[in-house]
XYZ file of C-alpha atoms in Angstrom:
560
model
C 29.395 32.215 -39.373
C 26.724 34.821 -39.207
C 23.120 33.831 -39.703
C 20.121 36.042 -39.979
C 16.904 35.033 -38.133
C 13.554 36.201 -39.348
C 11.507 37.862 -36.623
C 8.737 35.451 -35.674
C 6.615 34.934 -32.551
C 6.606 31.375 -31.148
C 4.281 30.057 -28.443
C 3.246 26.825 -26.727
C 0.415 24.860 -28.233
C -1.351 22.202 -26.160
C -3.327 19.227 -27.366
C -6.625 18.334 -25.720
C -4.984 15.025 -24.793
C -3.403 16.923 -21.911
C -6.795 16.671 -20.184
C -6.335 12.920 -19.853
C -2.773 13.282 -18.591
C -3.716 15.928 -16.045
C -6.518 14.040 -14.455
C -9.587 13.400 -16.559
C -9.333 9.670 -15.830
C -7.713 9.796 -12.401
C -10.900 9.929 -10.368
C -11.986 6.481 -9.339
C -15.588 6.671 -8.166
C -18.837 8.569 -8.074
C -18.287 9.927 -4.562
C -14.943 11.392 -5.637
C -16.698 13.307 -8.412
C -19.242 14.573 -5.909
C -16.368 15.615 -3.692
C -14.810 17.813 -6.360
C -18.121 19.488 -7.148
C -18.829 20.074 -3.456
C -15.331 21.541 -3.002
C -15.983 23.987 -5.829
C -19.249 24.996 -4.177
C -17.477 25.538 -0.865
C -14.869 27.734 -2.533
C -17.700 29.681 -4.188
C -19.183 30.544 -0.755
C -22.293 28.456 -1.320
C -24.592 27.931 1.628
C -26.220 24.855 0.093
C -25.372 22.082 -2.332
C -28.253 20.019 -3.694
C -27.423 16.622 -5.157
C -30.320 15.004 -7.002
C -29.948 11.446 -8.240
C -32.206 9.693 -10.716
C -31.184 6.040 -10.908
C -33.804 5.166 -13.525
C -32.350 7.587 -16.063
C -28.797 7.026 -14.777
C -28.316 10.741 -14.302
C -27.740 13.206 -11.496
C -27.342 16.911 -10.914
C -25.394 19.115 -8.534
C -26.710 22.589 -7.790
C -25.362 25.247 -5.431
C -26.191 28.799 -4.382
C -22.641 30.097 -4.532
C -21.478 33.290 -6.198
C -21.745 31.699 -9.649
C -19.839 32.795 -12.744
C -20.230 35.371 -15.437
C -19.426 34.450 -19.028
C -15.969 35.903 -18.575
C -15.401 33.867 -15.411
C -16.706 30.682 -17.013
C -14.291 31.011 -19.920
C -11.304 32.511 -18.136
C -11.489 30.568 -14.872
C -13.620 27.433 -15.009
C -12.597 26.353 -18.519
C -9.002 27.415 -18.000
C -7.339 24.218 -16.848
C -4.731 25.112 -14.274
C -6.382 28.339 -13.197
C -5.979 28.657 -9.452
C -8.085 30.781 -7.153
C -4.968 31.201 -5.053
C -3.020 33.278 -7.497
C -1.532 36.436 -6.000
C -1.373 34.687 -2.624
C -5.114 34.678 -2.038
C -6.009 31.773 0.259
C -9.494 32.724 1.464
C -12.737 33.218 -0.412
C -14.608 36.508 -0.158
C -16.670 34.761 2.539
C -13.427 34.059 4.481
C -13.446 30.348 3.801
C -10.092 28.630 3.250
C -9.868 27.562 -0.360
C -9.794 23.839 -1.024
C -8.856 24.059 -4.685
C -5.196 24.599 -5.487
C -4.045 23.397 -8.907
C -7.152 24.155 -10.916
C -7.429 20.643 -12.324
C -9.975 19.160 -9.903
C -12.741 20.183 -12.304
C -11.494 17.457 -14.652
C -13.119 14.958 -12.289
C -16.461 16.225 -13.539
C -15.667 14.832 -16.986
C -15.006 11.311 -15.809
C -18.276 9.696 -14.855
C -20.950 10.510 -17.474
C -21.349 10.667 -21.237
C -22.623 14.235 -21.231
C -22.091 17.075 -18.743
C -24.026 20.368 -18.944
C -22.913 23.355 -16.878
C -25.299 26.268 -16.124
C -24.014 29.150 -14.025
C -25.058 32.700 -13.159
C -24.161 35.488 -10.776
C -26.600 37.786 -8.990
C -26.066 40.338 -11.802
C -25.850 38.101 -14.894
C -28.003 35.554 -16.688
C -27.140 31.908 -17.127
C -24.078 31.064 -19.201
C -22.300 27.769 -19.760
C -21.965 24.896 -22.150
C -22.233 21.131 -22.606
C -19.441 18.612 -22.979
C -20.145 15.394 -24.840
C -17.441 12.905 -23.879
C -17.711 11.006 -27.176
C -17.038 14.232 -29.066
C -14.241 15.146 -26.647
C -12.645 11.725 -27.143
C -12.796 12.224 -30.911
C -11.239 15.677 -30.584
C -8.423 14.156 -28.535
C -7.967 11.413 -31.160
C -7.819 14.110 -33.862
C -5.196 15.904 -31.754
C -7.143 19.140 -31.643
C -6.059 22.089 -29.543
C -8.403 23.609 -26.926
C -9.016 26.529 -29.271
C -10.293 24.111 -31.913
C -12.804 22.423 -29.597
C -15.954 24.299 -28.681
C -18.482 23.339 -26.013
C -21.969 22.576 -27.254
C -24.874 24.911 -26.642
C -26.988 24.251 -23.557
C -30.424 22.684 -23.566
C -32.203 25.092 -21.235
C -35.155 22.761 -20.816
C -32.830 20.234 -19.190
C -32.381 22.485 -16.135
C -35.755 24.220 -16.117
C -36.917 22.779 -12.795
C -33.539 23.366 -11.149
C -33.532 27.009 -12.213
C -36.689 27.820 -10.262
C -35.914 30.230 -7.399
C -32.207 29.936 -8.213
C -30.841 33.448 -7.757
C -27.172 32.635 -8.284
C -24.780 29.718 -8.361
C -23.945 26.776 -10.570
C -25.922 23.777 -11.836
C -24.162 20.765 -13.347
C -26.184 17.961 -14.947
C -24.640 14.571 -15.647
C -26.399 12.334 -18.195
C -25.800 8.640 -18.910
C -23.392 7.678 -16.197
C -20.581 5.427 -17.374
C -21.252 2.956 -14.579
C -24.588 1.858 -13.199
C -25.429 3.757 -10.034
C -25.691 1.086 -7.331
C -25.250 3.188 -4.220
C -28.273 4.066 -2.114
C -29.023 7.598 -0.958
C -28.225 6.533 2.608
C -24.854 5.220 1.470
C -23.979 8.444 -0.333
C -24.980 10.537 2.673
C -22.850 8.450 5.002
C -19.795 8.630 2.748
C -20.183 12.389 2.302
C -20.546 12.775 6.062
C -17.248 10.917 6.480
C -15.521 12.915 3.738
C -16.396 16.532 4.538
C -15.991 17.934 8.009
C -17.723 21.188 7.098
C -20.795 19.399 5.779
C -21.510 18.358 9.341
C -20.179 21.164 11.443
C -20.524 24.444 9.560
C -24.072 25.789 10.065
C -23.582 27.974 6.990
C -23.001 25.035 4.641
C -25.378 22.142 4.013
C -25.205 19.263 1.542
C -28.541 17.791 0.471
C -29.022 14.406 -1.219
C -32.419 14.078 -2.906
C -33.792 16.666 -0.511
C -32.342 15.187 2.701
C -29.515 17.096 4.421
C -26.289 15.294 5.263
C -25.934 15.457 9.038
C -24.335 13.916 12.085
C -27.308 11.582 12.271
C -25.920 9.794 9.208
C -23.071 8.609 11.433
C -25.182 7.746 14.472
C -24.361 4.027 14.227
C -20.665 4.773 14.375
C -20.867 7.305 17.203
C -23.238 5.048 19.147
C -20.725 2.189 19.000
C -17.762 4.327 19.995
C -16.301 3.193 23.305
C -13.330 5.491 24.028
C -12.075 8.760 22.541
C -8.872 10.823 22.606
C -9.110 14.564 21.807
C -6.015 16.067 20.187
C -5.074 19.597 21.283
C -8.470 20.193 22.943
C -10.397 19.455 19.762
C -14.161 19.554 20.021
C -16.975 19.467 17.522
C -20.630 18.476 17.388
C -19.743 14.887 16.466
C -17.333 14.238 19.340
C -19.399 16.081 21.944
C -22.528 14.249 20.792
C -21.237 10.807 21.725
C -23.589 9.654 24.475
C -22.430 6.060 24.969
C -18.743 6.494 25.760
C -17.490 4.047 28.407
C -14.995 6.536 29.866
C -14.345 10.274 29.936
C -12.443 11.566 26.861
C -8.667 11.479 27.129
C -6.675 14.572 26.226
C -3.632 14.542 23.947
C -1.322 17.539 23.604
C 1.279 17.977 20.874
C 3.323 20.865 19.475
C 2.336 19.841 15.964
C -0.254 22.263 14.511
C -2.941 19.593 14.357
C -6.304 18.970 15.953
C -8.757 16.133 15.833
C -9.683 12.967 17.604
C -8.935 9.272 17.749
C -11.631 6.852 18.874
C -12.202 3.135 19.302
C -15.350 1.140 18.743
C -16.729 -1.603 20.987
C -16.064 -4.370 18.459
C -14.111 -4.309 15.168
C -17.292 -4.902 13.163
C -18.669 -1.620 14.570
C -16.121 0.312 12.485
C -17.953 -0.726 9.328
C -20.253 2.016 8.093
C -23.711 0.450 7.898
C -25.178 -0.046 4.420
C -21.727 0.480 2.857
C -18.569 -1.481 2.196
C -16.550 1.263 3.865
C -14.845 1.107 7.239
C -14.137 4.113 9.397
C -10.400 4.685 9.567
C -7.941 7.306 10.770
C -8.223 9.976 8.067
C -6.342 13.191 7.339
C -8.331 16.365 6.643
C -7.006 19.660 5.315
C -9.260 22.731 5.410
C -12.251 20.538 6.167
C -11.869 18.073 3.294
C -10.668 14.477 3.404
C -7.223 14.364 1.820
C -5.762 10.998 2.856
C -7.872 8.048 3.944
C -6.484 5.531 6.426
C -3.135 7.171 7.100
C -2.208 4.337 9.460
C -1.510 2.207 6.394
C 1.760 4.135 6.174
C 2.768 2.951 9.662
C 1.038 -0.408 10.293
C 1.549 -1.823 13.787
C -0.141 -5.201 13.232
C -1.699 -4.739 16.670
C -5.268 -5.722 17.378
C -6.296 -2.196 18.403
C -5.973 -1.018 14.782
C -9.157 -2.899 13.909
C -10.979 -0.875 16.599
C -9.479 2.550 15.799
C -10.790 5.418 13.691
C -10.536 9.185 13.795
C -9.866 12.487 12.094
C -6.672 14.513 12.100
C -7.058 18.085 10.861
C -3.799 19.570 9.581
C -4.824 22.805 7.868
C -1.324 24.299 7.846
C -0.218 21.471 5.544
C -1.891 23.537 2.817
C 0.770 26.220 2.882
C 1.781 28.919 0.429
C 4.359 27.914 -2.133
C 3.819 24.186 -1.787
C 1.294 21.660 -3.019
C 1.271 18.494 -0.916
C -1.622 16.866 -2.752
C -1.338 14.244 -5.476
C -2.627 14.919 -8.973
C -5.715 12.828 -8.286
C -6.365 14.998 -5.190
C -7.039 11.773 -3.270
C -3.836 11.616 -1.288
C -0.747 13.378 0.018
C 2.572 13.391 -1.794
C 4.598 10.902 0.229
C 7.769 12.996 0.472
C 5.935 16.031 1.859
C 7.823 17.181 4.955
C 4.774 18.090 7.056
C 3.097 14.782 6.219
C 6.166 12.784 7.221
C 6.448 14.770 10.433
C 2.869 13.800 11.214
C 3.542 10.118 10.464
C 6.584 10.175 12.731
C 4.519 11.657 15.565
C 1.830 9.033 15.091
C 4.347 6.204 15.006
C 6.473 7.219 17.988
C 4.040 9.059 20.261
C 0.314 9.047 19.629
C -0.310 5.462 18.518
C 1.825 3.887 21.311
C -0.002 6.068 23.846
C -3.411 5.012 22.533
C -2.357 1.348 22.357
C -1.417 1.379 26.029
C -4.356 3.435 27.298
C -6.869 1.469 25.226
C -5.579 -1.765 26.714
C -5.839 -0.362 30.239
C -9.361 0.958 29.632
C -10.521 -2.329 28.148
C -9.125 -4.384 31.006
C -10.719 -2.040 33.534
C -14.057 -2.954 31.963
C -13.220 -6.654 31.989
C -12.946 -6.748 28.189
C -10.251 -8.219 25.991
C -7.422 -5.819 25.286
C -4.128 -5.915 23.420
C -2.457 -9.310 23.824
C 0.852 -7.811 22.683
C 0.936 -5.330 25.560
C 3.472 -6.603 28.129
C 1.910 -4.674 31.005
C -0.340 -7.645 31.703
C 0.779 -11.222 31.061
C -1.042 -13.368 28.520
C -1.994 -15.764 31.307
C -3.646 -12.956 33.245
C -5.471 -11.818 30.105
C -6.840 -15.293 29.482
C -8.019 -15.515 33.072
C -9.744 -12.150 32.722
C -11.414 -13.245 29.494
C -12.668 -16.482 31.068
C -14.036 -14.694 34.124
C -15.737 -12.145 31.864
C -17.509 -14.883 29.918
C -18.604 -16.763 33.039
C -19.895 -13.558 34.652
C -22.393 -13.215 31.800
C -24.016 -16.476 32.899
C -24.748 -15.034 36.335
C -25.620 -11.438 35.425
C -29.402 -10.801 35.530
C -31.021 -9.591 32.297
C -31.292 -5.881 31.527
C -34.138 -4.241 33.384
C -34.038 -6.731 36.237
C -34.325 -5.010 39.658
C -31.515 -7.255 40.941
C -29.105 -6.437 38.126
C -27.184 -3.610 39.825
C -26.763 -5.507 43.096
C -25.624 -8.768 41.483
C -23.253 -7.002 39.098
C -21.692 -5.114 42.011
C -21.009 -8.484 43.673
C -19.479 -9.822 40.463
C -17.234 -6.776 40.205
C -16.003 -7.339 43.774
C -15.326 -11.034 43.103
C -13.648 -10.432 39.741
C -10.025 -9.872 40.897
C -10.149 -12.951 43.166
C -11.738 -15.083 40.450
C -9.009 -14.061 37.983
C -6.257 -14.856 40.487
C -7.767 -18.143 41.643
C -8.306 -19.430 38.109
C -4.686 -18.782 37.181
C -3.396 -20.171 40.487
C -5.546 -23.293 40.285
C -4.245 -24.137 36.813
C -0.675 -23.820 38.135
C -1.532 -26.102 41.072
C -3.344 -28.638 38.913
C -0.567 -28.937 36.343
C 2.239 -28.965 38.913
C 0.754 -31.753 41.038
C -0.297 -33.899 38.092
C 3.063 -33.515 36.365
C 4.783 -34.700 39.562
C 2.470 -37.743 39.600
C 3.380 -38.467 35.985
C 7.075 -38.085 36.840
C 6.883 -40.525 39.778
C 5.161 -43.087 37.573
C 7.688 -42.548 34.769
C 10.603 -43.072 37.173
C 8.972 -46.220 38.677
C 9.406 -44.841 42.199
C 8.124 -47.295 44.840
C 5.497 -46.265 47.362
C 6.695 -45.646 50.947
C 4.736 -46.900 53.935
C 3.592 -43.357 54.866
C 2.395 -42.879 51.299
C 0.503 -46.171 51.362
C -1.132 -45.147 54.642
C -2.189 -41.807 53.139
C -3.630 -43.568 50.090
C -5.638 -45.989 52.272
C -7.007 -43.107 54.372
C -8.261 -41.135 51.379
C -9.649 -44.199 49.628
C -11.780 -45.006 52.665
C -12.999 -41.405 52.923
C -13.902 -41.431 49.259
C -15.924 -44.626 49.647
C -17.829 -43.124 52.577
C -18.576 -39.931 50.643
C -19.789 -41.828 47.588
C -22.045 -44.012 49.685
C -23.506 -40.988 51.462
C -24.155 -39.311 48.121
C -25.641 -42.520 46.698
C -23.143 -42.411 43.810
C -22.254 -45.794 42.357
C -19.942 -44.620 39.589
C -16.353 -43.330 39.689
C -16.124 -39.567 39.907
C -12.403 -39.324 39.095
C -10.566 -40.780 36.163
C -8.146 -43.440 37.408
C -4.537 -42.291 37.720
C -3.570 -45.083 40.068
C -2.974 -44.638 43.753
C -0.951 -41.483 43.110
C -4.197 -39.610 42.607
C -4.868 -39.878 46.361
C -1.621 -38.141 47.330
C -1.227 -34.450 48.000
C 1.835 -32.259 47.521
C 3.480 -33.327 50.804
C 3.669 -37.024 49.899
C 4.375 -36.251 46.236
C 7.377 -34.103 47.145
C 8.809 -36.818 49.407
C 8.415 -39.521 46.731
C 9.728 -37.447 43.844
C 12.823 -36.192 45.668
C 13.583 -39.300 47.725
C 12.647 -38.009 51.160
C 12.036 -34.922 53.251
C 15.709 -34.000 53.495
C 18.797 -34.189 51.365
C 22.199 -35.655 52.289
C 23.028 -32.520 54.289
C 19.900 -32.802 56.408
C 18.153 -29.856 54.725
C 14.625 -30.005 53.447
C 14.473 -30.866 49.792
C 13.208 -28.009 47.576
C 9.708 -29.357 46.902
C 9.161 -30.419 50.489
C 10.213 -26.995 51.742
C 7.909 -25.207 49.298
C 4.898 -27.449 49.988
C 4.926 -26.379 53.641
C 3.702 -22.878 52.695
C 1.999 -24.031 49.506
C -0.436 -26.583 50.904
C -2.701 -24.453 53.138
C -3.027 -21.691 50.526
C -3.556 -24.215 47.750
C -6.336 -25.819 49.787
C -7.949 -22.412 50.243
C -7.892 -21.901 46.471
C -9.418 -25.348 45.970
C -12.210 -24.466 48.368
C -12.987 -21.217 46.458
C -11.857 -19.037 49.343
C -11.086 -15.334 48.946
C -7.347 -14.988 49.601
C -5.701 -12.090 51.361
C -3.106 -10.055 49.446
C -0.323 -11.662 51.502
C -1.600 -15.164 50.713
C -1.757 -14.329 46.989
C 1.795 -13.045 47.052
C 3.051 -16.057 48.975
C 1.302 -18.556 46.713
C 2.598 -16.807 43.620
C 6.219 -16.908 44.792
C 5.938 -20.509 45.994
C 4.433 -21.665 42.718
C 7.299 -20.059 40.814
C 9.759 -22.056 42.950
C 7.784 -25.274 42.440
C 7.588 -24.781 38.688
C 11.303 -24.039 38.461
C 12.135 -27.216 40.395
C 9.638 -29.248 38.358
C 11.190 -28.105 35.075
C 14.527 -29.488 36.226
C 12.954 -32.764 37.319
C 11.253 -33.190 33.952
C 14.657 -33.167 32.264
C 15.125 -36.680 33.732
C 11.962 -38.104 32.166
C 12.514 -41.471 30.491
C 11.420 -41.405 26.873
C 10.117 -44.370 24.927
C 12.856 -45.882 22.697
């Protein structure tokens, strides 16, 4: 069947409601809105961005000295949702800056936080152009299902920007009136968050962000850098922030990878030091692309549940992730699309290489400074770690106060004694528990005292009486454990194993071990400094004693 079609031109028609779907309501906070405006200023080759906040009137403005826009640019580029500066493969501004903007929808963030937004813009050759957007009117237009062609921006109130226009040769001014949420953040807070969010705001001398007249600078992060203990530089990364750290406890560690990334990882002295002062934010390991924060706390994708994570923060710069033909960023521009190949390659590297390396080296560095490290690291036993922690705490009681002329000398002595103190504490606990458990076992088994044992008990009782009398002490200094408390390992081994030798005439295990154990144990008890050989011998002997004791304890009589 033939059918004739009348010639007619058809075309797409969009409703203004597409603004909401694309991103008008996707931006969560005030700083995010600032971030989009700052990114636009960067792309426009601005040298300065001035953010002025008036809490009393619940308004703020953002002004830059970028190239600005003509009327044609304002209509055909800024107001054209989806217009990308990168069309035709262009990836750098005229000032050779890498573009941050990609999809052309980031400007929708500017509509999300205030009732009324007025945009004034001019180039070096043109006068101001622009328009005002009233969000109540825009909402009504969306409800009425109007098309963009049916909705016109309101005329500007020039008096609103009169002061901001003074000495403004070119660039863009955006004024936000009646913020939707009360502005609670302090200027210091905003500066700190911006310093954390924009690498170029700190490090590019040709770009400065000002908040109420004060420039955002590295000084806004001085608390964080001052509490940074160790740092790892990725692929020889260096910037003014990392090189300005004056209180590092060790030289920076280098990390080399074939991945096209740079940056640093750092740890703070205590977990609370990762909190950015005067904010609720914590420094984390963040991903930057072309100088802008793109994914905060990327370690949340690969949690290790290890203690070092609470100490760790850093920046990873992966500029090549922003590659031609792809868009790895989410619609809200606050994250990376999770199935992006380059992003997953980075996560795999972090999980299998970089984070394990930092976990191990951080633990080693902490222990070298007599600080608590990573309890999950098997390189040092938990018992050794506890001994180190105890010695560290006790050392503080002997260390002279800061500024004392004796401080360096005394601390050098403490450092020399530290390894022996750690060993002796651990060894003494082994000795104490082993001997007292054998006493408990003998009592539990109702083993009768031998004549040699009774003689040993009488000897030590008499010596104790003499010592107490000499010291003029009339009270007991040891809690009563019966006569067994007067016996050392030699007599305890004979009682617990029924003699010095077994049925074949060989020394019983405990008696054999106590021969080498006793003199070294006595040295430990008298706070002597053991030789390496003595430490090794005592360690091996104690392992034998503990193994034998575990078997003996299997015979313990339990109460019915």
